């Protein structure tokens, strides 16, 4: 008991209000907005009719993922949206499609009705029946392992059919896709078809409530991608050794990134300015400070995840293109600004030899600060422009 302090906790605190609030906050802050064409989100005052559909719209399994405890209250997407929708809004539900196989019944009311709505919320993705421990993943033909990063084809067909019906009928309905899952999903077809895409992961007991808060504009999304998502599985090299060439944000060709590491949109915009470094040249045992100003230039209160990356100006063949070396999260109201600082010890400017030994990387390094991995793909997706300066290890 003395070595495991958790054994002294009282059972009365389990599922208490503080923990419920923490679960809601964790879900809210983990949601990543990947696309928001023409400000399709947040939902509008004029929206009167919503269709909620998809295999995970009413699923508890898609909330919990692998390894979970139980809660006395689980909030699915359907429950969260219905619970927070304004009185003026009508919500209809159709599952529409299965998780990983075509519908046995070819008659489809869902995609037809979706085109008649103001907004369609499609809860797509995978769940622990497909990925996870081999004994739990009862729908997996590979005992819980994934051999492809794409969505099941029937889900792609379902989303594309909704988008096609909306376009053909010219109803102006907006298509919002929620992506559930605990691993990267290569979804270029979904990204193209949808007006808005959100990666919601396995959001936990309060997932539906958190998703509803984001969609209805009660909170601005602030999650960032913790992984690099390729366009397709073929964009990754075969895993026949531990060579990192072509893998992760450090070594992958940015042209093969569907969603870069660190990427995520907001309902507001942020401007970066006045990046300053206290010393342009430092020794291994010295330290510099980098500071910059971040300003919320939009209309929503929101959080920004300020990211710091280092790159050698003249890299060796084995050097990574980027190293993620710092992060600061700041919350700002409309028009507010703040100064963000990072410490830059000389030991940060290093490289690893083929033998795995860390050695000083003498010379000039690029210091890049922004809201996502500083590559062209991040900017194509809507990330703001970051700042770049130099620092030299002498």
PDB file of C-alpha atoms in Angstrom, residues 256-358:
ATOM      1  CA  UNK A 256       3.283  12.258 -49.490  1.00  0.00           C
ATOM      2  CA  UNK A 257       1.683  13.754 -46.385  1.00  0.00           C
ATOM      3  CA  UNK A 258      -2.101  13.909 -46.352  1.00  0.00           C
ATOM      4  CA  UNK A 259      -2.086  15.402 -42.835  1.00  0.00           C
ATOM      5  CA  UNK A 260       1.291  16.542 -41.467  1.00  0.00           C
ATOM      6  CA  UNK A 261       2.396  16.093 -37.886  1.00  0.00           C
ATOM      7  CA  UNK A 262       1.313  19.008 -35.700  1.00  0.00           C
ATOM      8  CA  UNK A 263      -1.455  20.128 -38.066  1.00  0.00           C
ATOM      9  CA  UNK A 264      -4.894  21.249 -36.917  1.00  0.00           C
ATOM     10  CA  UNK A 265      -7.246  24.101 -37.764  1.00  0.00           C
ATOM     11  CA  UNK A 266      -9.165  26.478 -35.524  1.00  0.00           C
ATOM     12  CA  UNK A 267     -12.297  28.599 -35.820  1.00  0.00           C
ATOM     13  CA  UNK A 268     -10.085  31.650 -35.445  1.00  0.00           C
ATOM     14  CA  UNK A 269      -6.811  32.787 -36.999  1.00  0.00           C
ATOM     15  CA  UNK A 270      -3.482  33.456 -35.319  1.00  0.00           C
ATOM     16  CA  UNK A 271      -0.697  35.779 -36.406  1.00  0.00           C
ATOM     17  CA  UNK A 272       2.923  35.203 -35.456  1.00  0.00           C
ATOM     18  CA  UNK A 273       5.306  38.101 -35.202  1.00  0.00           C
ATOM     19  CA  UNK A 274       8.467  39.572 -33.692  1.00  0.00           C
ATOM     20  CA  UNK A 275      10.541  36.382 -33.423  1.00  0.00           C
ATOM     21  CA  UNK A 276      13.745  37.244 -31.592  1.00  0.00           C
ATOM     22  CA  UNK A 277      16.713  35.158 -30.433  1.00  0.00           C
ATOM     23  CA  UNK A 278      18.807  36.453 -27.540  1.00  0.00           C
ATOM     24  CA  UNK A 279      22.010  35.033 -29.066  1.00  0.00           C
ATOM     25  CA  UNK A 280      22.598  34.247 -32.710  1.00  0.00           C
ATOM     26  CA  UNK A 281      25.608  32.083 -31.805  1.00  0.00           C
ATOM     27  CA  UNK A 282      26.045  29.822 -28.780  1.00  0.00           C
ATOM     28  CA  UNK A 283      28.456  27.211 -27.474  1.00  0.00           C
ATOM     29  CA  UNK A 284      27.531  23.717 -26.397  1.00  0.00           C
ATOM     30  CA  UNK A 285      27.439  24.747 -22.738  1.00  0.00           C
ATOM     31  CA  UNK A 286      25.542  28.007 -23.399  1.00  0.00           C
ATOM     32  CA  UNK A 287      21.880  28.822 -23.826  1.00  0.00           C
ATOM     33  CA  UNK A 288      19.795  31.237 -25.875  1.00  0.00           C
ATOM     34  CA  UNK A 289      16.173  32.320 -25.555  1.00  0.00           C
ATOM     35  CA  UNK A 290      13.700  32.612 -28.415  1.00  0.00           C
ATOM     36  CA  UNK A 291      10.599  34.782 -28.023  1.00  0.00           C
ATOM     37  CA  UNK A 292       7.758  35.673 -30.329  1.00  0.00           C
ATOM     38  CA  UNK A 293       4.354  37.338 -30.222  1.00  0.00           C
ATOM     39  CA  UNK A 294       1.185  35.360 -30.998  1.00  0.00           C
ATOM     40  CA  UNK A 295      -2.047  37.251 -31.692  1.00  0.00           C
ATOM     41  CA  UNK A 296      -5.615  35.999 -32.111  1.00  0.00           C
ATOM     42  CA  UNK A 297      -6.785  37.854 -35.208  1.00  0.00           C
ATOM     43  CA  UNK A 298     -10.181  36.157 -35.508  1.00  0.00           C
ATOM     44  CA  UNK A 299     -13.561  36.309 -33.805  1.00  0.00           C
ATOM     45  CA  UNK A 300     -13.408  33.218 -31.547  1.00  0.00           C
ATOM     46  CA  UNK A 301     -11.693  32.622 -28.236  1.00  0.00           C
ATOM     47  CA  UNK A 302      -9.344  29.722 -28.891  1.00  0.00           C
ATOM     48  CA  UNK A 303      -6.103  27.959 -28.015  1.00  0.00           C
ATOM     49  CA  UNK A 304      -3.051  27.826 -30.248  1.00  0.00           C
ATOM     50  CA  UNK A 305      -0.339  25.179 -30.031  1.00  0.00           C
ATOM     51  CA  UNK A 306       2.912  26.994 -30.823  1.00  0.00           C
ATOM     52  CA  UNK A 307       5.469  24.518 -32.143  1.00  0.00           C
ATOM     53  CA  UNK A 308       9.250  24.832 -32.422  1.00  0.00           C
ATOM     54  CA  UNK A 309      11.255  22.919 -35.041  1.00  0.00           C
ATOM     55  CA  UNK A 310      14.991  22.755 -35.734  1.00  0.00           C
ATOM     56  CA  UNK A 311      16.672  21.885 -39.039  1.00  0.00           C
ATOM     57  CA  UNK A 312      20.386  21.958 -39.933  1.00  0.00           C
ATOM     58  CA  UNK A 313      20.995  24.500 -42.693  1.00  0.00           C
ATOM     59  CA  UNK A 314      23.482  22.150 -44.336  1.00  0.00           C
ATOM     60  CA  UNK A 315      22.251  18.678 -43.354  1.00  0.00           C
ATOM     61  CA  UNK A 316      24.192  15.464 -43.592  1.00  0.00           C
ATOM     62  CA  UNK A 317      22.481  12.587 -45.441  1.00  0.00           C
ATOM     63  CA  UNK A 318      21.389  10.951 -42.183  1.00  0.00           C
ATOM     64  CA  UNK A 319      20.029  14.155 -40.605  1.00  0.00           C
ATOM     65  CA  UNK A 320      16.245  14.493 -40.211  1.00  0.00           C
ATOM     66  CA  UNK A 321      14.572  17.275 -42.182  1.00  0.00           C
ATOM     67  CA  UNK A 322      12.935  18.521 -38.961  1.00  0.00           C
ATOM     68  CA  UNK A 323      13.154  17.956 -35.228  1.00  0.00           C
ATOM     69  CA  UNK A 324      10.229  18.919 -33.029  1.00  0.00           C
ATOM     70  CA  UNK A 325      11.915  20.422 -29.974  1.00  0.00           C
ATOM     71  CA  UNK A 326       9.399  22.642 -28.187  1.00  0.00           C
ATOM     72  CA  UNK A 327       5.725  23.393 -27.683  1.00  0.00           C
ATOM     73  CA  UNK A 328       3.678  26.023 -25.858  1.00  0.00           C
ATOM     74  CA  UNK A 329      -0.114  26.143 -25.713  1.00  0.00           C
ATOM     75  CA  UNK A 330      -1.720  29.552 -25.295  1.00  0.00           C
ATOM     76  CA  UNK A 331      -5.379  30.577 -25.002  1.00  0.00           C
ATOM     77  CA  UNK A 332      -6.390  33.961 -26.405  1.00  0.00           C
ATOM     78  CA  UNK A 333      -9.597  35.896 -26.856  1.00  0.00           C
ATOM     79  CA  UNK A 334     -10.333  37.839 -30.038  1.00  0.00           C
ATOM     80  CA  UNK A 335      -7.712  40.549 -30.506  1.00  0.00           C
ATOM     81  CA  UNK A 336      -5.553  39.340 -27.626  1.00  0.00           C
ATOM     82  CA  UNK A 337      -1.832  38.724 -27.958  1.00  0.00           C
ATOM     83  CA  UNK A 338       0.860  37.202 -25.803  1.00  0.00           C
ATOM     84  CA  UNK A 339       4.604  36.588 -25.826  1.00  0.00           C
ATOM     85  CA  UNK A 340       5.759  32.986 -26.026  1.00  0.00           C
ATOM     86  CA  UNK A 341       9.261  31.910 -25.058  1.00  0.00           C
ATOM     87  CA  UNK A 342      11.485  28.873 -25.654  1.00  0.00           C
ATOM     88  CA  UNK A 343      14.847  27.985 -24.108  1.00  0.00           C
ATOM     89  CA  UNK A 344      17.538  26.883 -26.558  1.00  0.00           C
ATOM     90  CA  UNK A 345      20.413  25.113 -24.801  1.00  0.00           C
ATOM     91  CA  UNK A 346      23.464  24.389 -26.928  1.00  0.00           C
ATOM     92  CA  UNK A 347      22.955  20.668 -26.295  1.00  0.00           C
ATOM     93  CA  UNK A 348      19.725  20.910 -28.292  1.00  0.00           C
ATOM     94  CA  UNK A 349      21.784  21.435 -31.456  1.00  0.00           C
ATOM     95  CA  UNK A 350      22.975  17.892 -31.932  1.00  0.00           C
ATOM     96  CA  UNK A 351      22.872  14.935 -34.273  1.00  0.00           C
ATOM     97  CA  UNK A 352      23.272  11.193 -33.870  1.00  0.00           C
ATOM     98  CA  UNK A 353      26.024   9.159 -35.490  1.00  0.00           C
ATOM     99  CA  UNK A 354      25.390   5.812 -37.141  1.00  0.00           C
ATOM    100  CA  UNK A 355      26.538   4.233 -33.895  1.00  0.00           C
ATOM    101  CA  UNK A 356      23.777   6.042 -32.010  1.00  0.00           C
ATOM    102  CA  UNK A 357      26.092   8.506 -30.281  1.00  0.00           C
ATOM    103  CA  UNK A 358      24.845  12.049 -29.729  1.00  0.00           C
TER     104      UNK A 358
END
